[in-house]
PDB file of C-alpha atoms in Angstrom:
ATOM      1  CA  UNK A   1       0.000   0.000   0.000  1.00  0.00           C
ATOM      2  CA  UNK A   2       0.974   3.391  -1.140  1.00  0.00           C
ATOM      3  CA  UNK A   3       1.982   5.225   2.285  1.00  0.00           C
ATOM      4  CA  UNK A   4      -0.907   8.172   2.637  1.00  0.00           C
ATOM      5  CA  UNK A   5       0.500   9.374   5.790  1.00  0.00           C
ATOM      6  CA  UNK A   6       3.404  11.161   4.263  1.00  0.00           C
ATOM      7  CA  UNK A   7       0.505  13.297   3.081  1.00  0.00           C
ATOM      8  CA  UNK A   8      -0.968  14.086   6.533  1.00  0.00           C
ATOM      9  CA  UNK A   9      -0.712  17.533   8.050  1.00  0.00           C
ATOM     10  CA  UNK A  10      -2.377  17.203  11.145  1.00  0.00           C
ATOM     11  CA  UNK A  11      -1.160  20.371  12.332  1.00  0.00           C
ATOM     12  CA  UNK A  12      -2.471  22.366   9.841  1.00  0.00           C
ATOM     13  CA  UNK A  13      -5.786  21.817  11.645  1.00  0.00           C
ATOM     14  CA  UNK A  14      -5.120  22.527  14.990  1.00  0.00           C
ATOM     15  CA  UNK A  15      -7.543  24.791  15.376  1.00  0.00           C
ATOM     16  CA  UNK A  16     -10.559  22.417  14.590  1.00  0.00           C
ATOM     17  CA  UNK A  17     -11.098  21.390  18.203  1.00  0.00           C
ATOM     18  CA  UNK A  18     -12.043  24.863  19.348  1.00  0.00           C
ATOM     19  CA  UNK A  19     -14.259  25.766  16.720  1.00  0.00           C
ATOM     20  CA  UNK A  20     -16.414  22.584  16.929  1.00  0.00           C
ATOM     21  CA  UNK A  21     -16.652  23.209  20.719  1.00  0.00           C
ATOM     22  CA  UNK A  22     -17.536  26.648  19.679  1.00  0.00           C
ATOM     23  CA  UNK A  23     -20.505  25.259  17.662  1.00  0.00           C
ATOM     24  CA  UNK A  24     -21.439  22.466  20.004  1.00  0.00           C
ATOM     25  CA  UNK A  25     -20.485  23.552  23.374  1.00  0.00           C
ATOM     26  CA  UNK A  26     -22.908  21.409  25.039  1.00  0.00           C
ATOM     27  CA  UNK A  27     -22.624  17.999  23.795  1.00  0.00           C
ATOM     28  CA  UNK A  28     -20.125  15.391  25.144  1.00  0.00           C
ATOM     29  CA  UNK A  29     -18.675  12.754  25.112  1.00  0.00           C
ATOM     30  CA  UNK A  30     -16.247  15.446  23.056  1.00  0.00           C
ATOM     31  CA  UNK A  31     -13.999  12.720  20.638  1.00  0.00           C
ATOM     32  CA  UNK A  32     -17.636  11.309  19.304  1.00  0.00           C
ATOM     33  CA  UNK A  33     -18.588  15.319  18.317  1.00  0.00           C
ATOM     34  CA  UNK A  34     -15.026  15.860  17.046  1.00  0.00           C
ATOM     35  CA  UNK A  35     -15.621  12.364  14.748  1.00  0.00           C
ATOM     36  CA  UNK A  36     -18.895  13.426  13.420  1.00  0.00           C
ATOM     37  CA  UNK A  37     -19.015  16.655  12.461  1.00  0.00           C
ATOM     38  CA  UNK A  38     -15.478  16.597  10.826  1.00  0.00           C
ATOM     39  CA  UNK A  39     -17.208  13.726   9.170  1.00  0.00           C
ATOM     40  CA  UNK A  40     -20.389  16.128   8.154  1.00  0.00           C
ATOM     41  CA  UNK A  41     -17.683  19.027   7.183  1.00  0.00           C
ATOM     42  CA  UNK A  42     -16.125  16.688   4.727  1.00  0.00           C
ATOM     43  CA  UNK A  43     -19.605  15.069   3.494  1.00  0.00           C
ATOM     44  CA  UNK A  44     -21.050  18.585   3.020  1.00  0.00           C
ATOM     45  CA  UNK A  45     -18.144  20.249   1.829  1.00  0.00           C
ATOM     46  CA  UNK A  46     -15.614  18.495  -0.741  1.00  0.00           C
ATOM     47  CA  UNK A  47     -16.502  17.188  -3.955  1.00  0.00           C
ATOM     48  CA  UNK A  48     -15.480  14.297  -5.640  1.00  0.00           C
ATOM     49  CA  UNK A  49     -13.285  14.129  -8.980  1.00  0.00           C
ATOM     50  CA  UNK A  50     -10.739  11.981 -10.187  1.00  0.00           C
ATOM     51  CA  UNK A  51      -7.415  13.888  -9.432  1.00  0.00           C
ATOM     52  CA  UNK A  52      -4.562  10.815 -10.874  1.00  0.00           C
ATOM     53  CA  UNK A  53      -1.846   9.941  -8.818  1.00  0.00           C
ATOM     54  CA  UNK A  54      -0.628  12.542  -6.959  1.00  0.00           C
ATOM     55  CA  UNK A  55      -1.772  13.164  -3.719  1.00  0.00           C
ATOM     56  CA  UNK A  56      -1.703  16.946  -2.964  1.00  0.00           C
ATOM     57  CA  UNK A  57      -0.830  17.508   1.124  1.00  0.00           C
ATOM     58  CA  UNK A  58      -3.861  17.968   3.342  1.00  0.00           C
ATOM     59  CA  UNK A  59      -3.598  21.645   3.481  1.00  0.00           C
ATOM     60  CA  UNK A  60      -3.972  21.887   0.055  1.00  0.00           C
ATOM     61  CA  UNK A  61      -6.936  20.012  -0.018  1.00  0.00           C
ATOM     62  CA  UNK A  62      -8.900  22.205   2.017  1.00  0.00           C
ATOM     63  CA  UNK A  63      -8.274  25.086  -0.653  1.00  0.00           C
ATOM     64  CA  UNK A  64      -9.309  22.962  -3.118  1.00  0.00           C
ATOM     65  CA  UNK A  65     -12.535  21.108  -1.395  1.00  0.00           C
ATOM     66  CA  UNK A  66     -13.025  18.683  -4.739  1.00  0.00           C
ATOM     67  CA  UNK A  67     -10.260  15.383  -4.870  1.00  0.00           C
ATOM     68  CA  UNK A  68     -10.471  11.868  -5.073  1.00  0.00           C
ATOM     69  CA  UNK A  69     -11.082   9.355  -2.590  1.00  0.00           C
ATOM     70  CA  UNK A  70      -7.285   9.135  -2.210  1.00  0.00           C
ATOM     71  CA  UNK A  71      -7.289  12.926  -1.152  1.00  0.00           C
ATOM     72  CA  UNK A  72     -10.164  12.777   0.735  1.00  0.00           C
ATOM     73  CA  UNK A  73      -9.111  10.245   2.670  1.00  0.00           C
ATOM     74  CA  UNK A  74      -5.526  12.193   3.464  1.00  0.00           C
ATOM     75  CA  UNK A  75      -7.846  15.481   4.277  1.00  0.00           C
ATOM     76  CA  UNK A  76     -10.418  13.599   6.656  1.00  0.00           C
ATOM     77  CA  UNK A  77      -7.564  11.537   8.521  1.00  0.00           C
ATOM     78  CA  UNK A  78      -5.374  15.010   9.041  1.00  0.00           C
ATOM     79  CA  UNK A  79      -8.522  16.500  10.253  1.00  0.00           C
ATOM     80  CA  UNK A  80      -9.112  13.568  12.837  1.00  0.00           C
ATOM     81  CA  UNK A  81      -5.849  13.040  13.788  1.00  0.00           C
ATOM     82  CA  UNK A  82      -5.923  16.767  14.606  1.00  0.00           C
ATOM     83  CA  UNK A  83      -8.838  16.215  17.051  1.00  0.00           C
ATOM     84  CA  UNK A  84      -6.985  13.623  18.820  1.00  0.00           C
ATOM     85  CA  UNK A  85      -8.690  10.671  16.885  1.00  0.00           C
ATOM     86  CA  UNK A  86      -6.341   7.548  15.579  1.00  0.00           C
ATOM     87  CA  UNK A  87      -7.456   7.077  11.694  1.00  0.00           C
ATOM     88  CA  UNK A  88      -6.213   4.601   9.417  1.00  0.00           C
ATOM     89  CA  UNK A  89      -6.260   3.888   5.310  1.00  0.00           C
ATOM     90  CA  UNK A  90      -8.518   0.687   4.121  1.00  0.00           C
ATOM     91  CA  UNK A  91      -7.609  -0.516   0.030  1.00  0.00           C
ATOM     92  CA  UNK A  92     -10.699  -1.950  -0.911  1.00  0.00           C
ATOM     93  CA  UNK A  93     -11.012  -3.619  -4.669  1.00  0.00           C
ATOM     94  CA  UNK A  94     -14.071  -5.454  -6.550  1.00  0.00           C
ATOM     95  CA  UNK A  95     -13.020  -8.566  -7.527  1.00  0.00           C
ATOM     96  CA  UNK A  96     -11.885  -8.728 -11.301  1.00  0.00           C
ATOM     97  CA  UNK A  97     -11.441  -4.736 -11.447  1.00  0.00           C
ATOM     98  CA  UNK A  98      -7.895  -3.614 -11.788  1.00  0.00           C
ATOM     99  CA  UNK A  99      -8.518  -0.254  -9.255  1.00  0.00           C
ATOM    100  CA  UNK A 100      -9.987   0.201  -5.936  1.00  0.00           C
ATOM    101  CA  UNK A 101     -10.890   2.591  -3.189  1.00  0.00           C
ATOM    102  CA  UNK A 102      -9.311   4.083  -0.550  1.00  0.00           C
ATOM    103  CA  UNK A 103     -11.383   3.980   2.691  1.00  0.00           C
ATOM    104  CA  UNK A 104     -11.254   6.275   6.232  1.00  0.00           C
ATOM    105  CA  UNK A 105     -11.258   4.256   8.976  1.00  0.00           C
ATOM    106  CA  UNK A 106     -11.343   5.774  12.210  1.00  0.00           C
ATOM    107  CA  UNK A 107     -10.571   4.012  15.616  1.00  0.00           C
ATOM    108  CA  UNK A 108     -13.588   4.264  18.108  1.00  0.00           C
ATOM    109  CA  UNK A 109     -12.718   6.388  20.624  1.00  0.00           C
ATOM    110  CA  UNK A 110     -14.790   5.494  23.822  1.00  0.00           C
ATOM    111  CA  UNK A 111     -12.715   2.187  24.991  1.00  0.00           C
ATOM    112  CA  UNK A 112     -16.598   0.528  23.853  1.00  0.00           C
ATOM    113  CA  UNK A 113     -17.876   0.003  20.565  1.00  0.00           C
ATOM    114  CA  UNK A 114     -20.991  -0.065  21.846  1.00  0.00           C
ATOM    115  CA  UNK A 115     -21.376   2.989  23.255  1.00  0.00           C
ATOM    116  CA  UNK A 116     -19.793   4.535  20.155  1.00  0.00           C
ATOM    117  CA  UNK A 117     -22.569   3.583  17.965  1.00  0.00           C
ATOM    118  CA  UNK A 118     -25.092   4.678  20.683  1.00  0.00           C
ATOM    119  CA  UNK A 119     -23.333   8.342  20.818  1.00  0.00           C
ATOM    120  CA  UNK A 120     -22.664   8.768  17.185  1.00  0.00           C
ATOM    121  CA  UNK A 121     -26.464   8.157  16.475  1.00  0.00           C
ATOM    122  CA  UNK A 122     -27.299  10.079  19.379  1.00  0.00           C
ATOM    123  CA  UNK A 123     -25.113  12.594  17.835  1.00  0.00           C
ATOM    124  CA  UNK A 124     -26.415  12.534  14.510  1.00  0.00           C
ATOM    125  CA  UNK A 125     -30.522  12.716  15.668  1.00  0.00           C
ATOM    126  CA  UNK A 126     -29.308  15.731  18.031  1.00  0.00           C
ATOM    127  CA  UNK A 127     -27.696  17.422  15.750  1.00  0.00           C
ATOM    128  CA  UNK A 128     -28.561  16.723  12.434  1.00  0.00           C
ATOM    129  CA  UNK A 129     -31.915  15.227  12.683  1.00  0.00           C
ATOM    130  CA  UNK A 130     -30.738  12.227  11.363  1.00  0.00           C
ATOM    131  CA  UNK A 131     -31.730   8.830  12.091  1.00  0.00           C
ATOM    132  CA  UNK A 132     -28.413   6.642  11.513  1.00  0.00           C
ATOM    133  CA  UNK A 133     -28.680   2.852  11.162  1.00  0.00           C
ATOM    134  CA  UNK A 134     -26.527   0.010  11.798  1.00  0.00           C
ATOM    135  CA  UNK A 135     -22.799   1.510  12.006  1.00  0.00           C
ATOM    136  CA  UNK A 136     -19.987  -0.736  10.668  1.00  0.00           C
ATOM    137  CA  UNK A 137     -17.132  -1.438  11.953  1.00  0.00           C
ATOM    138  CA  UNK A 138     -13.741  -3.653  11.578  1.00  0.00           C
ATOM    139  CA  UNK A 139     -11.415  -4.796  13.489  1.00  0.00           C
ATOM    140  CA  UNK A 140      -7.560  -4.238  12.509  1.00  0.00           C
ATOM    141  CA  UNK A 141      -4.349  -4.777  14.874  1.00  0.00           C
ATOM    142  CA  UNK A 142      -6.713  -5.741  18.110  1.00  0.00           C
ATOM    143  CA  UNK A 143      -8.205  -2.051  17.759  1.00  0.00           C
ATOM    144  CA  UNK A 144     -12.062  -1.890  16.567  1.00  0.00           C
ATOM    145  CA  UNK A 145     -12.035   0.895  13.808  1.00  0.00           C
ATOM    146  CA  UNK A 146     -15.045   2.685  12.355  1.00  0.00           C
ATOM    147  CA  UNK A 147     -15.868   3.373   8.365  1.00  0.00           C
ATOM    148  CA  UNK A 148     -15.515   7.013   7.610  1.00  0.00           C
ATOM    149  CA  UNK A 149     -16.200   6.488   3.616  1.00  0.00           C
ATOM    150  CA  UNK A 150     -16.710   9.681   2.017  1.00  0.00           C
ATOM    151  CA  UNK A 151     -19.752   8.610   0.090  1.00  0.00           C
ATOM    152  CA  UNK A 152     -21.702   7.478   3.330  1.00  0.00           C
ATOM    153  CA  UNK A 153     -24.355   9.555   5.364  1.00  0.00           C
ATOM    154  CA  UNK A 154     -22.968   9.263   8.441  1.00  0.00           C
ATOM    155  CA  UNK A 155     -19.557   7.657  10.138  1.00  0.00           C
ATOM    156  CA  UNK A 156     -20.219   3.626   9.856  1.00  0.00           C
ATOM    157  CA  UNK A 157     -22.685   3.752   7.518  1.00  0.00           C
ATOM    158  CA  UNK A 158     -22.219   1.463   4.113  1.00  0.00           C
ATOM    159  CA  UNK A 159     -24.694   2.006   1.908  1.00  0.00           C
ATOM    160  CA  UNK A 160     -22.453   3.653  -0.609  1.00  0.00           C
ATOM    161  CA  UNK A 161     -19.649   0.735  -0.215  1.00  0.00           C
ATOM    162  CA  UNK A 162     -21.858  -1.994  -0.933  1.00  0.00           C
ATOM    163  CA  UNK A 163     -23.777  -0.474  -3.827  1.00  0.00           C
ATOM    164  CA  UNK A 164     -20.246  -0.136  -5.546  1.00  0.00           C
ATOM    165  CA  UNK A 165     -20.060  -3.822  -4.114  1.00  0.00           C
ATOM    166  CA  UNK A 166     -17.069  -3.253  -2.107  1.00  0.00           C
ATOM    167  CA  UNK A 167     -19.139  -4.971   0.896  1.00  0.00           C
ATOM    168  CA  UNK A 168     -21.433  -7.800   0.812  1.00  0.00           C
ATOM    169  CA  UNK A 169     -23.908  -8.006   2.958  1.00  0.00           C
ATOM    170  CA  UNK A 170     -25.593 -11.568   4.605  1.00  0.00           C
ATOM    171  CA  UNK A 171     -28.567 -10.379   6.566  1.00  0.00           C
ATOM    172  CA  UNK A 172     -26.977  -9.304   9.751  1.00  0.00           C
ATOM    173  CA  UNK A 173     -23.555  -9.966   8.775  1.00  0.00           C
ATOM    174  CA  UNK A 174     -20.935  -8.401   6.300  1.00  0.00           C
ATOM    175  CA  UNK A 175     -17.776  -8.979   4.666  1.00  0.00           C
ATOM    176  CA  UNK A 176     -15.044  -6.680   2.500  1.00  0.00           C
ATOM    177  CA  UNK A 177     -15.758  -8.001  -0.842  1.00  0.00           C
ATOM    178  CA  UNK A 178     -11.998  -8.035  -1.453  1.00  0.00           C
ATOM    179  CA  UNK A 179      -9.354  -5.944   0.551  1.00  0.00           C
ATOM    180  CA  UNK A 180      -5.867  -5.127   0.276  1.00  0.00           C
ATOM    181  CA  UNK A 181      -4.214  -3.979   2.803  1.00  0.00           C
ATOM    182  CA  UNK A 182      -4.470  -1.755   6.248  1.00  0.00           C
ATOM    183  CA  UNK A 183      -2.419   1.834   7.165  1.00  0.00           C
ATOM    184  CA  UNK A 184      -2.833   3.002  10.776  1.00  0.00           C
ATOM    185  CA  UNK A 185      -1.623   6.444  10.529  1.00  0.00           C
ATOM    186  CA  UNK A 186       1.459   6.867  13.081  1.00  0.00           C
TER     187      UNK A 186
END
């Protein structure tokens, strides 16, 4: 795997903590607000093009607001790694297609997966008046880590990864269709 962390620039985002507490001073536990609405910023915010190879640094990124899922990922992982959030880089392929997709992952934060789920829909119906569904999750290195895909509604959510049939579902179960490899960022 192609090593997206040389690409990070947490510190170019230092400043996110304080202005999502600005926004949301009330709600805690504070890591599942700083997950979710970077998630929503990101969502909202940057579009999706095919941008070739080269990776631009996160900074640049946020100029921009339009990359691939390669860049997106880069931007979304500097932002959480900013927040104090571990992220990591999923390679995800369809079986018989020569490319792939690069997916978020970000490790739950509360010691509980759990309780995770329960805040980030809490979260998400507080603040967004969204209902999320099931959230999915994997686990990697003995750490359970979240999907933050940039197609998806919400963090966890799937819908978007298994209509490109990078997941297949079997009623209450799931599977990566193919993967390639796994990146914890350092």
């Amino acid at each position: 795997m192609r090593d997206y962390t040389q690409f990070m620039e947490p510190g170019s985002f230092s400043f996110i903590t304080q202005r999502i507490d600005d926004e949301f001073p009330r709600f805690q536990p504070r890591k599942i607000k700083y997950l979710c609405v970077i998630f929503e910023i990101l969502r909202q915010g940057v579009d999706y093009h095919k941008s070739g190879r080269k990776v631009p640094p996160a900074s640049q990124m946020m100029d921009r607001l339009s990359g691939d899922c390669e860049d997106q990922s880069v931007l979304i992982n500097s932002m959480f790694e900013a927040a104090g959030l571990n992220s990591g880089f999923l390679e995800v392929k369809i079986p018989g297609h020569s490319t792939g997709h690069l997916v978020s992952l970000v490790e739950e934060p509360l010691g509980d997966i759990n309780e995770t789920c329960r805040q980030i829909r809490r979260f998400y119906l507080e603040n967004y008046n969204i209902t999320a569904g099931d959230i999915y999750y994997d686990q990697f290195n003995g750490k359970n880590w979240i999907i933050a895909d940039n197609f998806s509604d919400y963090p966890g959510h799937s819908k978007a990864l298994v209509n490109e049939d990078y997941i297949k579902e079997n009623g209450s179960t799931w599977r990566w269709n193919e993967f390639k490899e796994f990146l914890e960022s350092p």
